[in-house]
Amino acid sequence: MTAPLEFGLDTFGDVTRDASGAMLAHAQVIRNVVDEAVLADELGLDFIGLGEHHRADFAISSPETVLAAIAARTKRIHLGSAVTVLSSDDPIRVFQRFATLDAVSNGRAEVILGRGSFTESFPLFGFDLRAYEALFEEKLDLFIALLSQKPVTWEGKLRPPLKDQRVYPPVEHGTLKTWIGVGGSPQSVVRAAHYDLPLMLAIIGGDPARFAPYVELYHRAFKEFGRPAKPIGVHSPGYVAETDEEAREALWPDYKPMRDRIGKERGWPPMGRDEFVSEAERGSLYVGSPETVARKIAATAKVLGISRFQLKYSAGSLPHEKLMRSIELYGRKVVPMVREMMA
C-alpha cells in the first residue's frame, strides 16, 4: 500500500509589514514564525521547514534555534530546515544541533541538506565560492558518516581527519531523518541515491512535470545500487485565499518585488503580470482558492509520485495575519481535498 501523502509548510522568515505598512523588525518576524508553526501543528500538518539565509529580507539565519522554540510549543509536527547550507557549515556542528533539536522535540527533527541557491554564507563564514561543489561533496560525505552514530574514522582534503571520534548527543531513537535538497542538478539526484537519502525537489518555476526525468533518474539510480528508493518531496511557493481572484490580488503586490529583487541578483528580467498568471495557472506557483490549490497539488503528486508536499507559504512582505489565514485554509480545506482526490 502506498503511504499517504504528507503535507508541510516552509518559510524563510520573509520580513513582513505591520498593519500600517511599516516593515517589522526581524525579531518580531521570528516570533510570528513560531506562532505560524503552532497553528500548523494545531491543524494537524506533518512538517514545518525553516530556511537558512543571511540577508536583510529573510529573518531566519539559525533555523535550529527557532525550531527549538517551536518544539516547546507544539506536540506532533515534524521540524526541519529548508535548507541547511552544509557547504558553509561544519557537518559535526550541524549534526549536533539537529540531534539536540531531536531530543527537545522528542524525536521530531529532520534536516534537509543543500548547497544553497543563495551564496551570502560563503564570504560571511570565510569559504571560497570557487570550492562550491567540493565543499558540499566532502562535507556531505562526513555528515553521512555521522548518521551511523558509531565512532567515526574519516579523512578528506578540506579539514583534518577524524579517528574513532564519537559525536554527542546521539539521536535517541533510530537515526536523524536527512533529506537532500535539489534544485535541478542530475548529479545531486544521483548523489542522494548513492547515500540512500530521500530527495526534496525545490520546484520554484515552470511546469512541475518537467522534474519527472529527475524522479525517473532517482529511481533508476536506486535500482542500479540494488536498494529500494527513498521518498521524494516537493517544495514550491504558494498562497491560499477564499477565491482565485482574492489570492492573486493579495499575493501579486508582494510576490513581484521579492521575485524582482532576487531576480536582479541573478540576471533575470522583472516579472510581469502575465508571467505571474502563467505560473499560477500552469507553473509551480500554488496560488488560488482551496479547490484550485488542492487540484494543483494532487496533479503534481500524481505526476511525480511524491510522498510529501511542502508549501512555501511566505512570499515577500505579505502580512502575518494574511499568512495565518492562508495556513488555516491550507490545513482545513486544501489538505482534506487533496486526500480525497488522491484516494
Short mmCIF file of C-alpha atoms in Angstrom, two decimals:
data_model
loop_
_atom_site.label_atom_id
_atom_site.label_comp_id
_atom_site.label_asym_id
_atom_site.label_seq_id
_atom_site.Cartn_x
_atom_site.Cartn_y
_atom_site.Cartn_z
CA MET A 1 0.00 0.00 0.00
CA THR A 2 1.28 3.46 -0.91
CA ALA A 3 1.97 5.69 2.09
CA PRO A 4 -0.40 8.66 2.40
CA LEU A 5 0.84 12.00 1.12
CA GLU A 6 2.34 14.19 3.84
CA PHE A 7 1.72 17.94 3.92
CA GLY A 8 4.19 20.54 5.11
CA LEU A 9 4.87 24.24 5.17
CA ASP A 10 8.13 26.11 4.54
CA THR A 11 9.23 29.66 5.27
CA PHE A 12 12.43 31.67 5.12
CA GLY A 13 11.06 34.13 7.66
CA ASP A 14 10.36 36.72 4.97
CA VAL A 15 10.36 40.17 6.59
CA THR A 16 6.75 41.35 6.60
CA ARG A 17 4.72 44.52 7.13
CA ASP A 18 2.59 45.57 10.07
CA ALA A 19 -0.97 46.94 9.80
CA SER A 20 0.33 50.41 8.92
CA GLY A 21 2.57 49.11 6.13
CA ALA A 22 5.85 49.53 8.03
CA MET A 23 8.37 46.69 7.87
CA LEU A 24 8.59 44.61 11.04
CA ALA A 25 11.78 44.04 13.00
CA HIS A 26 13.49 40.73 12.35
CA ALA A 27 12.86 39.74 15.96
CA GLN A 28 9.09 40.17 15.57
CA VAL A 29 9.11 38.20 12.31
CA ILE A 30 10.80 35.30 14.12
CA ARG A 31 8.19 35.39 16.88
CA ASN A 32 5.47 35.41 14.22
CA VAL A 33 7.02 32.36 12.54
CA VAL A 34 6.76 30.49 15.84
CA ASP A 35 3.06 31.37 16.02
CA GLU A 36 2.57 30.24 12.41
CA ALA A 37 4.18 26.89 13.22
CA VAL A 38 1.97 26.46 16.28
CA LEU A 39 -1.09 26.96 14.08
CA ALA A 40 0.26 24.38 11.61
CA ASP A 41 0.62 21.89 14.45
CA GLU A 42 -2.93 22.58 15.67
CA LEU A 43 -4.19 21.94 12.12
CA GLY A 44 -2.51 18.54 12.04
CA LEU A 45 0.06 19.35 9.34
CA ASP A 46 3.03 16.99 9.14
CA PHE A 47 6.04 19.27 8.79
CA ILE A 48 7.34 22.81 9.17
CA GLY A 49 10.60 23.76 7.44
CA LEU A 50 12.65 26.89 8.07
CA GLY A 51 15.19 28.08 5.52
CA GLU A 52 18.65 29.39 6.39
CA HIS A 53 19.58 32.80 4.96
CA HIS A 54 21.93 35.62 5.89
CA ARG A 55 20.41 38.69 4.26
CA ALA A 56 18.14 41.61 5.11
CA ASP A 57 14.91 40.31 3.55
CA PHE A 58 14.81 36.99 5.45
CA ALA A 59 14.86 36.89 9.25
CA ILE A 60 15.98 33.30 9.90
CA SER A 61 19.72 32.65 9.94
CA SER A 62 19.64 29.89 12.58
CA PRO A 63 16.73 27.53 11.79
CA GLU A 64 17.53 25.06 14.58
CA THR A 65 17.21 27.77 17.24
CA VAL A 66 13.77 28.84 16.02
CA LEU A 67 12.74 25.21 15.59
CA ALA A 68 13.67 24.52 19.23
CA ALA A 69 11.32 27.33 20.28
CA ILE A 70 8.62 25.80 18.09
CA ALA A 71 9.27 22.37 19.62
CA ALA A 72 8.45 23.75 23.06
CA ARG A 73 5.01 24.91 21.89
CA THR A 74 3.97 22.03 19.64
CA LYS A 75 3.16 18.35 20.06
CA ARG A 76 3.33 16.38 16.82
CA ILE A 77 4.52 18.37 13.82
CA HIS A 78 7.94 17.42 12.46
CA LEU A 79 10.56 20.17 12.50
CA GLY A 80 13.27 20.70 9.91
CA SER A 81 15.36 23.00 7.80
CA ALA A 82 14.55 24.16 4.28
CA VAL A 83 17.50 24.02 3.67
CA THR A 84 20.64 23.87 5.82
CA VAL A 85 23.55 25.20 3.73
CA LEU A 86 26.01 22.44 4.57
CA SER A 87 28.74 23.81 2.28
CA SER A 88 29.38 26.78 4.58
CA ASP A 89 28.82 25.00 7.90
CA ASP A 90 30.54 22.31 9.92
CA PRO A 91 28.93 18.87 9.47
CA ILE A 92 29.63 17.86 13.06
CA ARG A 93 28.03 21.01 14.46
CA VAL A 94 25.03 20.60 12.13
CA PHE A 95 24.55 17.04 13.34
CA GLN A 96 24.88 18.09 16.98
CA ARG A 97 22.37 20.92 16.63
CA PHE A 98 19.75 18.73 14.95
CA ALA A 99 20.38 15.84 17.35
CA THR A 100 19.73 18.34 20.16
CA LEU A 101 16.56 19.51 18.40
CA ASP A 102 15.52 15.87 18.09
CA ALA A 103 15.95 15.48 21.86
CA VAL A 104 13.96 18.55 22.86
CA SER A 105 11.18 17.72 20.37
CA ASN A 106 11.01 14.04 21.40
CA GLY A 107 12.08 12.64 18.03
CA ARG A 108 10.53 15.14 15.58
CA ALA A 109 13.68 16.62 13.99
CA GLU A 110 14.62 16.37 10.32
CA VAL A 111 17.30 18.09 8.29
CA ILE A 112 17.28 18.97 4.59
CA LEU A 113 20.84 19.47 3.39
CA GLY A 114 21.67 21.55 0.33
CA ARG A 115 24.35 23.61 -1.37
CA GLY A 116 22.20 26.73 -1.16
CA SER A 117 20.85 28.79 -4.05
CA PHE A 118 21.92 31.94 -2.16
CA THR A 119 25.66 32.27 -1.61
CA GLU A 120 25.97 35.04 1.01
CA SER A 121 27.00 32.48 3.66
CA PHE A 122 30.28 31.72 1.84
CA PRO A 123 32.02 35.10 2.34
CA LEU A 124 30.28 35.54 5.70
CA PHE A 125 31.87 32.39 7.13
CA GLY A 126 35.12 32.61 5.17
CA PHE A 127 34.60 29.99 2.46
CA ASP A 128 35.80 30.25 -1.12
CA LEU A 129 32.85 30.21 -3.51
CA ARG A 130 35.11 28.62 -6.11
CA ALA A 131 35.04 25.48 -3.94
CA TYR A 132 31.23 25.38 -4.06
CA GLU A 133 30.99 21.77 -5.30
CA ALA A 134 33.98 20.35 -3.43
CA LEU A 135 32.83 21.77 -0.10
CA PHE A 136 29.38 20.22 -0.36
CA GLU A 137 30.61 16.83 -1.57
CA GLU A 138 33.18 16.44 1.19
CA LYS A 139 31.00 17.79 4.00
CA LEU A 140 28.08 15.62 2.95
CA ASP A 141 30.36 12.57 2.99
CA LEU A 142 31.35 13.37 6.59
CA PHE A 143 27.74 14.05 7.61
CA ILE A 144 26.68 10.64 6.26
CA ALA A 145 29.41 9.02 8.34
CA LEU A 146 27.95 10.68 11.44
CA LEU A 147 24.48 9.23 10.84
CA SER A 148 25.65 5.76 11.84
CA GLN A 149 26.26 7.11 15.38
CA LYS A 150 29.32 4.90 15.68
CA PRO A 151 32.89 6.12 16.30
CA VAL A 152 33.89 7.95 13.11
CA THR A 153 37.13 7.46 11.27
CA TRP A 154 37.15 9.75 8.26
CA GLU A 155 39.58 11.64 6.06
CA GLY A 156 39.08 14.36 3.46
CA LYS A 157 41.02 17.17 1.80
CA LEU A 158 39.43 20.28 3.32
CA ARG A 159 39.65 19.58 7.07
CA PRO A 160 41.75 17.47 9.46
CA PRO A 161 40.89 13.75 9.64
CA LEU A 162 38.94 12.05 12.41
CA LYS A 163 39.94 8.80 14.12
CA ASP A 164 37.48 6.82 16.27
CA GLN A 165 35.71 10.08 17.16
CA ARG A 166 32.34 9.94 18.89
CA VAL A 167 29.89 12.81 18.40
CA TYR A 168 27.36 13.85 21.04
CA PRO A 169 24.48 13.94 21.71
CA PRO A 170 23.40 10.76 19.96
CA VAL A 171 19.94 10.60 18.42
CA GLU A 172 17.76 8.87 20.98
CA HIS A 173 15.81 6.57 18.67
CA GLY A 174 16.92 5.43 15.22
CA THR A 175 18.79 7.89 13.01
CA LEU A 176 18.31 11.55 12.17
CA LYS A 177 15.99 11.83 9.16
CA THR A 178 18.08 13.51 6.48
CA TRP A 179 16.97 14.71 3.03
CA ILE A 180 18.98 16.09 0.13
CA GLY A 181 17.53 19.31 -1.30
CA VAL A 182 17.87 19.55 -5.09
CA GLY A 183 17.07 22.46 -7.39
CA GLY A 184 17.65 20.76 -10.73
CA SER A 185 21.06 19.08 -10.83
CA PRO A 186 21.17 15.47 -12.10
CA GLN A 187 24.40 14.96 -10.16
CA SER A 188 22.63 15.91 -6.92
CA VAL A 189 19.82 13.46 -7.67
CA VAL A 190 22.27 10.59 -8.15
CA ARG A 191 24.22 11.70 -5.07
CA ALA A 192 21.06 11.41 -2.93
CA ALA A 193 20.50 7.87 -4.21
CA HIS A 194 24.17 7.00 -3.65
CA TYR A 195 23.88 7.97 0.00
CA ASP A 196 20.47 6.26 0.34
CA LEU A 197 18.72 9.53 1.27
CA PRO A 198 15.24 10.89 0.43
CA LEU A 199 15.05 13.66 -2.15
CA MET A 200 13.45 17.10 -1.74
CA LEU A 201 12.86 18.86 -5.08
CA ALA A 202 12.77 22.66 -4.93
CA ILE A 203 10.41 23.49 -7.82
CA ILE A 204 10.06 27.26 -7.92
CA GLY A 205 9.35 27.91 -11.59
CA GLY A 206 7.86 26.24 -14.64
CA ASP A 207 5.67 23.17 -15.03
CA PRO A 208 6.33 20.73 -12.15
CA ALA A 209 6.06 17.86 -14.64
CA ARG A 210 9.43 18.91 -16.09
CA PHE A 211 11.00 17.32 -12.99
CA ALA A 212 9.69 13.88 -13.97
CA PRO A 213 13.06 12.94 -15.58
CA TYR A 214 14.77 13.65 -12.25
CA VAL A 215 12.33 11.34 -10.48
CA GLU A 216 12.99 8.67 -13.09
CA LEU A 217 16.76 9.16 -12.69
CA TYR A 218 16.44 8.85 -8.89
CA HIS A 219 14.54 5.57 -9.15
CA ARG A 220 16.92 4.25 -11.81
CA ALA A 221 19.93 5.05 -9.63
CA PHE A 222 18.43 3.19 -6.68
CA LYS A 223 17.75 0.20 -8.91
CA GLU A 224 21.37 0.18 -10.03
CA PHE A 225 22.52 0.43 -6.41
CA GLY A 226 20.27 -2.55 -5.59
CA ARG A 227 18.19 -0.72 -2.97
CA PRO A 228 14.55 0.37 -2.73
CA ALA A 229 14.05 4.07 -3.46
CA LYS A 230 13.54 6.55 -0.66
CA PRO A 231 10.68 9.11 -0.51
CA ILE A 232 10.53 12.18 -2.74
CA GLY A 233 9.15 15.55 -1.66
CA VAL A 234 8.40 18.84 -3.41
CA HIS A 235 8.89 22.39 -2.10
CA SER A 236 7.04 25.12 -4.03
CA PRO A 237 5.68 28.61 -3.28
CA GLY A 238 2.01 29.43 -2.92
CA TYR A 239 -0.80 31.26 -1.18
CA VAL A 240 -4.39 30.25 -0.38
CA ALA A 241 -7.41 32.58 -0.13
CA GLU A 242 -11.16 32.14 -0.45
CA THR A 243 -11.16 32.68 -4.23
CA ASP A 244 -8.62 32.62 -7.07
CA GLU A 245 -9.02 36.34 -7.65
CA GLU A 246 -8.56 37.20 -3.98
CA ALA A 247 -5.45 35.02 -3.73
CA ARG A 248 -3.82 36.53 -6.82
CA GLU A 249 -4.64 40.12 -5.90
CA ALA A 250 -3.31 39.62 -2.37
CA LEU A 251 -0.09 37.87 -3.42
CA TRP A 252 0.95 39.82 -6.55
CA PRO A 253 1.93 43.16 -4.91
CA ASP A 254 4.30 41.37 -2.51
CA TYR A 255 5.46 38.49 -4.69
CA LYS A 256 6.67 40.66 -7.58
CA PRO A 257 9.09 42.87 -5.54
CA MET A 258 10.60 39.79 -3.88
CA ARG A 259 10.93 37.95 -7.20
CA ASP A 260 12.40 41.04 -8.93
CA ARG A 261 14.86 41.71 -6.09
CA ILE A 262 16.21 38.16 -6.21
CA GLY A 263 15.99 38.08 -10.00
CA LYS A 264 18.12 41.22 -10.33
CA GLU A 265 20.87 39.49 -8.38
CA ARG A 266 20.72 36.55 -10.78
CA GLY A 267 20.28 38.41 -14.05
CA TRP A 268 16.57 37.69 -14.55
CA PRO A 269 14.25 40.28 -16.13
CA PRO A 270 11.49 41.79 -13.95
CA MET A 271 8.39 39.66 -13.54
CA GLY A 272 5.33 40.79 -15.49
CA ARG A 273 1.75 40.08 -14.55
CA ASP A 274 1.41 37.64 -17.46
CA GLU A 275 4.29 35.54 -16.14
CA PHE A 276 2.74 35.57 -12.66
CA VAL A 277 -0.61 34.38 -14.04
CA SER A 278 1.11 31.73 -16.14
CA GLU A 279 2.95 30.38 -13.10
CA ALA A 280 -0.32 30.32 -11.16
CA GLU A 281 -2.20 28.52 -13.93
CA ARG A 282 0.44 26.20 -15.43
CA GLY A 283 3.61 26.60 -13.39
CA SER A 284 4.83 25.94 -9.88
CA LEU A 285 3.04 28.78 -8.05
CA TYR A 286 0.24 27.23 -5.99
CA VAL A 287 -1.94 30.30 -5.58
CA GLY A 288 -5.73 30.38 -5.55
CA SER A 289 -8.80 29.09 -3.78
CA PRO A 290 -8.56 25.89 -1.70
CA GLU A 291 -10.00 23.85 -4.57
CA THR A 292 -7.61 25.33 -7.14
CA VAL A 293 -4.55 24.76 -4.93
CA ALA A 294 -5.73 21.26 -4.00
CA ARG A 295 -6.17 20.26 -7.65
CA LYS A 296 -2.70 21.52 -8.48
CA ILE A 297 -1.04 19.72 -5.56
CA ALA A 298 -2.85 16.48 -6.42
CA ALA A 299 -1.74 16.76 -10.05
CA THR A 300 1.89 17.30 -9.00
CA ALA A 301 1.73 14.42 -6.53
CA LYS A 302 0.41 12.07 -9.20
CA VAL A 303 2.80 13.03 -11.99
CA LEU A 304 5.91 12.92 -9.78
CA GLY A 305 4.87 10.19 -7.33
CA ILE A 306 5.84 12.24 -4.28
CA SER A 307 5.43 11.38 -0.60
CA ARG A 308 5.36 14.95 0.74
CA PHE A 309 4.34 18.39 -0.50
CA GLN A 310 5.75 21.45 1.26
CA LEU A 311 4.13 24.82 0.51
CA LYS A 312 6.45 27.81 0.87
CA TYR A 313 3.69 29.94 2.35
CA SER A 314 5.57 33.20 2.92
CA ALA A 315 6.26 35.49 0.00
CA GLY A 316 7.86 38.89 0.36
CA SER A 317 6.22 41.26 2.81
CA LEU A 318 2.78 39.62 2.96
CA PRO A 319 1.49 40.46 6.48
CA HIS A 320 1.47 37.86 9.24
CA GLU A 321 -2.32 37.96 9.52
CA LYS A 322 -2.73 37.01 5.85
CA LEU A 323 -0.17 34.23 6.24
CA MET A 324 -2.09 32.84 9.21
CA ARG A 325 -5.30 32.82 7.17
CA SER A 326 -3.56 31.10 4.26
CA ILE A 327 -2.14 28.44 6.61
CA GLU A 328 -5.61 27.87 8.09
CA LEU A 329 -7.18 27.39 4.66
CA TYR A 330 -4.34 25.09 3.63
CA GLY A 331 -4.77 22.90 6.70
CA ARG A 332 -8.56 22.93 6.99
CA LYS A 333 -9.58 22.84 3.33
CA VAL A 334 -6.72 22.14 0.91
CA VAL A 335 -5.31 19.09 2.68
CA PRO A 336 -8.66 17.23 3.01
CA MET A 337 -9.45 17.99 -0.64
CA VAL A 338 -6.11 16.63 -1.84
CA ARG A 339 -6.53 13.49 0.24
CA GLU A 340 -9.95 12.93 -1.30
CA MET A 341 -8.57 13.49 -4.81
CA MET A 342 -5.69 11.05 -4.16
CA ALA A 343 -7.94 8.33 -2.71
#
